CSV table of C-alpha atoms in Angstrom, one decimal:
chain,number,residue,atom,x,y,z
A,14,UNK,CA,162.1,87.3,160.9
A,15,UNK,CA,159.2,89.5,159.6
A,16,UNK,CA,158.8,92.7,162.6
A,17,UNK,CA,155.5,94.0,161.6
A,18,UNK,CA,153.3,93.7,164.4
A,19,UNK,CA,150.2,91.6,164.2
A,20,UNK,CA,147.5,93.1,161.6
A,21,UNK,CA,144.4,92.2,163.8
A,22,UNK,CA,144.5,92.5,167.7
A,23,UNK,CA,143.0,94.2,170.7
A,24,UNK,CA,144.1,97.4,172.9
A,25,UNK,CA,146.0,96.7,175.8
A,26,UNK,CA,142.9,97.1,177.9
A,27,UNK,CA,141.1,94.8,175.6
A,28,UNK,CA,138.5,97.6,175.2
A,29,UNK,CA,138.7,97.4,171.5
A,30,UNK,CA,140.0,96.1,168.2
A,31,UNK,CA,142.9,97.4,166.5
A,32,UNK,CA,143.5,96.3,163.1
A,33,UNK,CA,146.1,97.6,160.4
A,34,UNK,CA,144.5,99.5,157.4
A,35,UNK,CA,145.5,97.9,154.7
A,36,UNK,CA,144.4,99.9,152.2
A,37,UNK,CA,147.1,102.4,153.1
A,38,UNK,CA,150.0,100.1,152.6
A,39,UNK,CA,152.6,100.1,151.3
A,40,UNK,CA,152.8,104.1,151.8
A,41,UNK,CA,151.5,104.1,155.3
A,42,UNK,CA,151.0,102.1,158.5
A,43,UNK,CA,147.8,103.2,160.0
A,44,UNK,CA,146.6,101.3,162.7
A,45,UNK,CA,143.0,101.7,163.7
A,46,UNK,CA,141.0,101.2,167.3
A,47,UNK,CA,137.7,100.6,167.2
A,48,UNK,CA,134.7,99.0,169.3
A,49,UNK,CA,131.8,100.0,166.7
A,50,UNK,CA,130.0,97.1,165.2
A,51,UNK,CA,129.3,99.3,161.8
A,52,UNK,CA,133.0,100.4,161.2
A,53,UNK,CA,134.0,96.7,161.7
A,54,UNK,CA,132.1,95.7,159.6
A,55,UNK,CA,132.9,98.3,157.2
A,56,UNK,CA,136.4,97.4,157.6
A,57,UNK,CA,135.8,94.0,156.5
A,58,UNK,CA,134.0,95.2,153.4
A,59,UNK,CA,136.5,97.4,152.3
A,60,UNK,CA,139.6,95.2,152.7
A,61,UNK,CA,141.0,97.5,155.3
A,62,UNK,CA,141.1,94.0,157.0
A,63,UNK,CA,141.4,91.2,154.7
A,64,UNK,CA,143.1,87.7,154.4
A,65,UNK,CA,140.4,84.7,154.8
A,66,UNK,CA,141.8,83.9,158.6
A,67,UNK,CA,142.2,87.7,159.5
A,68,UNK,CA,138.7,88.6,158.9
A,69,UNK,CA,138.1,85.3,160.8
A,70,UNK,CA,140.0,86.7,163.8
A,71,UNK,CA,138.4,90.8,163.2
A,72,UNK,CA,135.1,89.2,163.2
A,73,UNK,CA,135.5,87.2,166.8
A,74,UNK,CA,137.2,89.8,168.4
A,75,UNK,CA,135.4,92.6,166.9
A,76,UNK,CA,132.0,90.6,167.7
A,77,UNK,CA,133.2,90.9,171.2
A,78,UNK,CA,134.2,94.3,171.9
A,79,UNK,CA,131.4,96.1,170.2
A,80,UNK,CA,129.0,93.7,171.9
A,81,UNK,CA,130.9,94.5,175.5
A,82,UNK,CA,130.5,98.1,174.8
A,83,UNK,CA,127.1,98.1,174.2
A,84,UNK,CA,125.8,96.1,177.0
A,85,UNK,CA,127.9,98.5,179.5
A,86,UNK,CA,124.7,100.7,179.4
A,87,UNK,CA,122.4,98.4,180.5
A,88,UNK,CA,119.6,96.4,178.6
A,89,UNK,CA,117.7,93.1,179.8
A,90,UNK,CA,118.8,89.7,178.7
A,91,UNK,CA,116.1,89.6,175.8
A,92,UNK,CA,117.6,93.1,174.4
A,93,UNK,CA,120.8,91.6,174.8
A,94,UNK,CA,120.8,88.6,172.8
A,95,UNK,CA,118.7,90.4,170.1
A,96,UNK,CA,121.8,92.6,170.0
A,97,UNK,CA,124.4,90.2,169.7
A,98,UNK,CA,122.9,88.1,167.0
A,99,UNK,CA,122.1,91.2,165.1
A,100,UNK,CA,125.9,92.0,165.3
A,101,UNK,CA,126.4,88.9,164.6
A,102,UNK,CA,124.6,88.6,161.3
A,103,UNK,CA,126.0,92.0,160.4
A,104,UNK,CA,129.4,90.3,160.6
A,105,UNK,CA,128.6,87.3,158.5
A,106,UNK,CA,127.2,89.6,155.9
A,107,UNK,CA,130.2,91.8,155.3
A,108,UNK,CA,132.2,89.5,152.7
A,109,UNK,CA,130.3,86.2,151.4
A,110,UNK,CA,133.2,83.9,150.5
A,111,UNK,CA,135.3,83.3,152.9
A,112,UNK,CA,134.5,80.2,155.3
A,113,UNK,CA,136.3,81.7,157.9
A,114,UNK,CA,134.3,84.6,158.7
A,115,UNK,CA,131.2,82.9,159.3
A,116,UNK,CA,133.1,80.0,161.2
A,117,UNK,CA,134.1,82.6,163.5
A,118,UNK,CA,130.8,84.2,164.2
A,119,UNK,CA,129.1,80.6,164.5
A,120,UNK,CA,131.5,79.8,167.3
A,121,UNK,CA,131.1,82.9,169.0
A,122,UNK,CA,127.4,82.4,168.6
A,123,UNK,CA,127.4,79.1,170.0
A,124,UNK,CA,129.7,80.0,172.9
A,125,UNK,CA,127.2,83.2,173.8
A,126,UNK,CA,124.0,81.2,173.5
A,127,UNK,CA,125.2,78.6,175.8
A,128,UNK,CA,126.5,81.0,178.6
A,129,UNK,CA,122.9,82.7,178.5
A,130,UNK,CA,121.3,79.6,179.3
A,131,UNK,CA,123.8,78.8,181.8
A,132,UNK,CA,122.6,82.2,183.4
A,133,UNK,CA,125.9,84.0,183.1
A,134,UNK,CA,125.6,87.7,182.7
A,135,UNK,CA,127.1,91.4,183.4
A,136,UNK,CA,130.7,90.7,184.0
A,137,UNK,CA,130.8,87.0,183.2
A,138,UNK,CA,129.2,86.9,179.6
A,139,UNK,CA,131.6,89.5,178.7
A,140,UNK,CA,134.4,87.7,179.7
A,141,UNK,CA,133.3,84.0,177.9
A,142,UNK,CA,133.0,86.0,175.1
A,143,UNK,CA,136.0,88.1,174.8
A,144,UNK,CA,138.0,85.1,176.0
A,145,UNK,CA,136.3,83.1,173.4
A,146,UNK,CA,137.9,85.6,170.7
A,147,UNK,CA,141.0,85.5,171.9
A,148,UNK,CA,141.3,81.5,171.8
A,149,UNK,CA,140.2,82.1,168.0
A,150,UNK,CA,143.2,84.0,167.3
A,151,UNK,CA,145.7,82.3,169.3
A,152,UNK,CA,144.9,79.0,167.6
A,153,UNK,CA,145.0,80.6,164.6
A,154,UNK,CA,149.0,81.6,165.5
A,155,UNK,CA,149.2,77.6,166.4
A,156,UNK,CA,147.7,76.4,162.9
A,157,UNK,CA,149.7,78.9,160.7
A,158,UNK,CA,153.0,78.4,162.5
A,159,UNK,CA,152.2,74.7,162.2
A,160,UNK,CA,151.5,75.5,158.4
A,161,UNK,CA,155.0,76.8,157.9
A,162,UNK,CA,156.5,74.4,158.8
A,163,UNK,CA,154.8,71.7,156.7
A,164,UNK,CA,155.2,74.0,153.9
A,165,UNK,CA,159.0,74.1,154.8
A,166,UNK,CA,159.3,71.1,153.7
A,167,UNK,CA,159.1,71.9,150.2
A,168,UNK,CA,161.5,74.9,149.8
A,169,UNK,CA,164.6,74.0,149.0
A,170,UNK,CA,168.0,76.5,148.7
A,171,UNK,CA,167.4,79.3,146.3
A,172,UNK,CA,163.9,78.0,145.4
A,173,UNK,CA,161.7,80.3,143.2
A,174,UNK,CA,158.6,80.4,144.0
A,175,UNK,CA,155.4,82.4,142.4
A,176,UNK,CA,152.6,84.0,144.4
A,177,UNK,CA,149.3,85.3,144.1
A,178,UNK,CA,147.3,88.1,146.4
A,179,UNK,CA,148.5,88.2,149.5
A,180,UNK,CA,148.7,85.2,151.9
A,181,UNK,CA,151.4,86.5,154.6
A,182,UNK,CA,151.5,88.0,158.1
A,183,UNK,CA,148.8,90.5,157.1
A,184,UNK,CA,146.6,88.0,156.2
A,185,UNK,CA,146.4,86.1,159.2
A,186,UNK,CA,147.2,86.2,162.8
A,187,UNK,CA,150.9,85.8,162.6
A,188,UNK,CA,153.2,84.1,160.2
A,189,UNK,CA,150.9,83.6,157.4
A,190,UNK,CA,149.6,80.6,154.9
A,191,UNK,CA,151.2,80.3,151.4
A,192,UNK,CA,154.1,82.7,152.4
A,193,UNK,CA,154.5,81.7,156.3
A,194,UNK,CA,157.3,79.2,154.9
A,195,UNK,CA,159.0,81.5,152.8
A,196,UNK,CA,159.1,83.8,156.1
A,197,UNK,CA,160.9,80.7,157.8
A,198,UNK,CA,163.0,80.0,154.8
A,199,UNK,CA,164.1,83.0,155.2
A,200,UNK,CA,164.9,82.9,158.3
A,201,UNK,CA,166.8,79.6,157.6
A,202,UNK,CA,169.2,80.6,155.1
A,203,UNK,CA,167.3,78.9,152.4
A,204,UNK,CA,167.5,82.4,150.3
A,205,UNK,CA,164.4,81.6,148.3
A,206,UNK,CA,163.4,83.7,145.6
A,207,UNK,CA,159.9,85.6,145.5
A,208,UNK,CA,158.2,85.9,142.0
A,209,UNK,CA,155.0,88.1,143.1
A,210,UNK,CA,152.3,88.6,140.5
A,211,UNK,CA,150.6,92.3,141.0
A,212,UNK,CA,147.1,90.9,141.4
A,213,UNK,CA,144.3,93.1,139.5
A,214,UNK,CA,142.4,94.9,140.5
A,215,UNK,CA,143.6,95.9,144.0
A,216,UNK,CA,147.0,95.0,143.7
A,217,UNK,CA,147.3,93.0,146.9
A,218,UNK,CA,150.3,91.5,145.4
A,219,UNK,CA,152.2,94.5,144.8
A,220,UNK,CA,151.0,96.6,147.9
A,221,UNK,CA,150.8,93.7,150.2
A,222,UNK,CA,153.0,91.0,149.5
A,223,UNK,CA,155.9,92.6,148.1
A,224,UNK,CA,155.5,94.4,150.4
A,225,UNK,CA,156.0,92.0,153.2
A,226,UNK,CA,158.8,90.3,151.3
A,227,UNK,CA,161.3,93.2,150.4
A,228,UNK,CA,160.6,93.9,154.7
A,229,UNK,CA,161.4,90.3,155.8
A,230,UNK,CA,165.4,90.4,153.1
A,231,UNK,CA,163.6,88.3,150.5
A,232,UNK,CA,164.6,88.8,146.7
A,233,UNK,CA,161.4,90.0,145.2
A,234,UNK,CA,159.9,90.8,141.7
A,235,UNK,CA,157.2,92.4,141.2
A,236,UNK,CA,155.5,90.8,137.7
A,237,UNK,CA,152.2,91.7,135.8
A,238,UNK,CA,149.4,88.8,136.4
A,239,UNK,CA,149.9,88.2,133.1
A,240,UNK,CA,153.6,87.4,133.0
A,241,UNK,CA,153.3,83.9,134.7
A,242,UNK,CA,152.9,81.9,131.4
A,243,UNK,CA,156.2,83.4,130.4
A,244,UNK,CA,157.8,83.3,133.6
A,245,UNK,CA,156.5,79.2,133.8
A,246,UNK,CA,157.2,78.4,129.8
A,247,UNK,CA,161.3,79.9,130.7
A,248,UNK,CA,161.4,77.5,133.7
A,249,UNK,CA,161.9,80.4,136.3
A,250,UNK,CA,159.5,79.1,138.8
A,251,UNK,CA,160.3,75.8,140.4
A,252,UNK,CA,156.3,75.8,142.6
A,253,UNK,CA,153.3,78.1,142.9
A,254,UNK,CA,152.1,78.7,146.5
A,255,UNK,CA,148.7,80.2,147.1
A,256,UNK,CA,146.3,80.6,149.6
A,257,UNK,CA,142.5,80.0,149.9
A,258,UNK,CA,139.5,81.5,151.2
A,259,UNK,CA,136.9,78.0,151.2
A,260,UNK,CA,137.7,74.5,149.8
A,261,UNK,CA,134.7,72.9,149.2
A,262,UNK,CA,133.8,69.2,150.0
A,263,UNK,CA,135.4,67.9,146.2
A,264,UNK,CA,138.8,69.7,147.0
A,265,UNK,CA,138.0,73.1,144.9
A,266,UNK,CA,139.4,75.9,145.9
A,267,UNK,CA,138.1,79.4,146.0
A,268,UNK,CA,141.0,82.1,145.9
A,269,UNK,CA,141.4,85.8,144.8
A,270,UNK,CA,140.9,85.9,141.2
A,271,UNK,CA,143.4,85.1,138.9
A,272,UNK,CA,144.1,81.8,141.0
A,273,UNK,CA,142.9,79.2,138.2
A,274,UNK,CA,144.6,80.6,135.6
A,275,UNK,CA,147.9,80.3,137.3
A,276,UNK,CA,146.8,76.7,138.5
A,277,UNK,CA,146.0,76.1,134.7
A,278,UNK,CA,149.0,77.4,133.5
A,279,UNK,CA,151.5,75.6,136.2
A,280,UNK,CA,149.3,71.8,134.6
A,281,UNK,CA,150.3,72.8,131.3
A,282,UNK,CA,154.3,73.6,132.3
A,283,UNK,CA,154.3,71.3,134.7
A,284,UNK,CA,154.8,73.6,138.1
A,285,UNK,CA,153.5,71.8,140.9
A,286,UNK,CA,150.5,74.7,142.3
A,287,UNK,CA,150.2,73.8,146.2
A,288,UNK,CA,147.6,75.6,148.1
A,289,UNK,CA,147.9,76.3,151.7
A,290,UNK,CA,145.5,76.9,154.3
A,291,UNK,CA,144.0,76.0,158.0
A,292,UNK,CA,141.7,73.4,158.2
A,293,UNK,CA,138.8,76.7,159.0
A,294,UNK,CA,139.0,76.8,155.1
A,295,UNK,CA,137.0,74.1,154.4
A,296,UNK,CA,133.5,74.0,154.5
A,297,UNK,CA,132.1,70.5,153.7
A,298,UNK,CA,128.8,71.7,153.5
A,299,UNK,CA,130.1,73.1,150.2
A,300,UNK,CA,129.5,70.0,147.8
A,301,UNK,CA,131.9,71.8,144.9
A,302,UNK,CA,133.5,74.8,143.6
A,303,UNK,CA,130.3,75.7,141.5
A,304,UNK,CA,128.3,76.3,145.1
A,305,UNK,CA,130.8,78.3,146.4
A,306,UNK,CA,129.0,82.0,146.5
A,307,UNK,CA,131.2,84.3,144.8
A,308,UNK,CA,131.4,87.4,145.7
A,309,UNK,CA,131.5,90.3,143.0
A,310,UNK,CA,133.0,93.8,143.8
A,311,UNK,CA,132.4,97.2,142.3
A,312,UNK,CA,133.3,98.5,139.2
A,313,UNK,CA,135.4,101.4,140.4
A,314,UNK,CA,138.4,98.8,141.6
A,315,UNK,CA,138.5,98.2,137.5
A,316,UNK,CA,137.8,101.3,136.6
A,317,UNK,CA,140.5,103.6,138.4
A,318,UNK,CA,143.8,102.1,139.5
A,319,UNK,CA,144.5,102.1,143.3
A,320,UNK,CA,145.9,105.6,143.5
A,321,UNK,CA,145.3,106.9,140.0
A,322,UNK,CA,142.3,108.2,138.4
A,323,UNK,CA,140.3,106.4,135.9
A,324,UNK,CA,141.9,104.6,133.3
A,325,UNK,CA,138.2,103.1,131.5
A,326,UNK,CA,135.8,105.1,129.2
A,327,UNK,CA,132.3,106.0,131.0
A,328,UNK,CA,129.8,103.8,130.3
A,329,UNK,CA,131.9,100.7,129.6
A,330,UNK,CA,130.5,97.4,131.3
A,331,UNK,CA,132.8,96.0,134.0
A,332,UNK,CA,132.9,92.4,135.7
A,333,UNK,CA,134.5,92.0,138.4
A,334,UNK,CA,134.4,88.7,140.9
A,335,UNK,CA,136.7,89.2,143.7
A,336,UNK,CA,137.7,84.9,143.7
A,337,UNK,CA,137.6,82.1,141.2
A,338,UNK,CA,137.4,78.5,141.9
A,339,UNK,CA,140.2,76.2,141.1
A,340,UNK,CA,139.4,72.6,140.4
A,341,UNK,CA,141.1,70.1,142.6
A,342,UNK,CA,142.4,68.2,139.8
A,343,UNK,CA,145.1,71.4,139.0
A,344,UNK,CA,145.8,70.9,143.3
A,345,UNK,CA,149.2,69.0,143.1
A,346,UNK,CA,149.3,69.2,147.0
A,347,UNK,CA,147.3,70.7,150.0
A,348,UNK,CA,148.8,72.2,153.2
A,349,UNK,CA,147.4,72.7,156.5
A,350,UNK,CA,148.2,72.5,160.3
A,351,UNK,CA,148.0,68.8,160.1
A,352,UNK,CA,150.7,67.9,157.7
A,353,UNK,CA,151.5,68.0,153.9
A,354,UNK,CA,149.2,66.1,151.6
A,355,UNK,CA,149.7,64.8,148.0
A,356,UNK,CA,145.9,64.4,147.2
A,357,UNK,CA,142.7,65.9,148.8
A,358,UNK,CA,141.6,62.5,150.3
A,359,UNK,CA,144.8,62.3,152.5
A,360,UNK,CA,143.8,66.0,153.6
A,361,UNK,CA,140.1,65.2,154.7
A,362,UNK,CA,141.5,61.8,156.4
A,363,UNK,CA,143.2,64.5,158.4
A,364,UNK,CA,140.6,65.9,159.9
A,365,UNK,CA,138.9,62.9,161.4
């Protein structure tokens, strides 16, 4: 089973967050400790922490921490809540798409708002809170073990499966979302076999998940984003499996770009294209994919290759969304903690 320790967590003294640079990997493993609200947040921003459930998890505990420190020096209860919710909002800020980070700093909102008016202070508020976060990530273990296993379910022995970003261990708590059954597969004996597009700009794919594959024994190649038709039209995949960072109310799904063209392509060959995700994904105040803020990125990730110089004339207009929005009719099946579901109507059934 994968060893890479978690890639968001706290210091043995729970003092501070410590969170895996990804934008290191695959060349090094830099872990980093922190308790200050503006390199959080700054780590969030810059994908040094990433994976829609991850920054879920960074944002609670780091929301925590960095508030505890602060209040150590003092402050009256008026100072201290504008402080939190200013943190707070800072957090919520740092990437717009993903439902997970501001699901996460709601709840820790909630939970800090409600001890204030139950008169807890000092000591106490500082442990609701950091216990708070801590619940946050341990139920996200629960869902994405839960996850893997439903997922499971659909690998069978020597499966080949095609990927997108990175939806594994270092996107989550533990285990992961689209890959957390492959992990167990693994582990299984199923021997599945792990088609992983490179994912432009920032190569997540290539970095990240192959990354995580080649670690955990799995047979891995490493293809161009644009070698999937091909790949499909030869039959060499038998399912897509990707993740998602906010399913609106309809069923569409927002996931790192490049997502709906695979989904498009797997229709037209007929690959079934499952998406995988805890239930913190969906947002049904979202009515549909078109309200789903997209977040756009800088033109340097386009511009220069990760770890090269740049490869684009001066001058030259870039465009550059870090998601897309796949249309739940291209869905052939959703996945979450609760089970695995054929349609999107079965899925929201599941959360009554």
């Amino acid at each position: 089973m994968f060893v890479l320790k978690d890639a968001v967590g706290l210091t043995e003294d729970a003092s501070k967050l410590v969170f895996l640079d990804q934008t290191q990997l695959p060349l090094k493993e830099v872990y980093v400790e922190t308790d200050d609200i503006d390199e959080i947040c700054d780590a969030i921003s810059r994908l040094k922490v990433r994976g829609a459930p991850a920054i879920g998890v960074a944002a609670a505990l780091g929301l925590a921490v960095s508030f505890n420190s602060a209040i150590r020096c003092g402050g009256n209860t008026e100072d201290r809540a504008a402080l939190f919710h200013s943190y707070a909002e800072k957090l919520a800020a740092s990437r717009p798409t993903a439902v997970n980070l501001s699901w996460a700093v709601n709840r820790m909102l909630f939970v800090f708002d409600r001890s204030v008016r139950d008169g807890l202070s000092g000591t106490g508020l500082r442990h609701v809170l950091l216990d708070e976060a801590i619940s946050i990530k341990t139920e996200d273990i629960e869902k994405c073990r839960m996850i893997s296993e439903n997922g499971l379910k659909l690998i069978g022995k020597g499966s080949r499966i095609l990927t997108h970003c990175n939806a594994g261990h270092l996107a989550v708590s533990r285990y992961g979302t689209a890959l957390g059954p492959v992990h167990l597969a693994l582990e299984r004996g199923l021997e599945p076999v792990i088609y992983v597009d490179e994912t432009r700009p920032l190569l997540q794919g290539a970095r990240l998940t192959a990354y995580e594959m080649v670690r955990d024994g799995a047979e891995t190649i490493l293809v161009c984003d644009n070698m999937a038709a091909s790949l499909m039209s030869s039959g060499k995949i038998d399912m897509v499996f990707v993740g998602c960072d906010r399913i609106a109310a309809n069923g569409d799904v927002a996931n790192k770009i490049g997502t709906c063209g695979l989904a498009v392509i797997a229709s037209y060959f007929g690959v079934p294209f499952y998406v995988l995700g805890p239930t913190t994904t969906y947002d049904p105040d979202t009515p549909d994919g078109k309200s789903i803020i997209i977040e756009h990125r800088r033109a340097e990730e386009v511009t220069e290759m990760f770890y090269s110089e740049r490869m684009a004339p001066e001058g030259v207009g870039v465009y550059n969304p870090a998601f897309d929005v796949t249309p739940s009719s291209l869905v052939t099946g959703y996945v979450s903690e609760y089970g695995l579901f054929d349609n999107f109507e079965d899925f929201k059934k599941s959360l009554i």
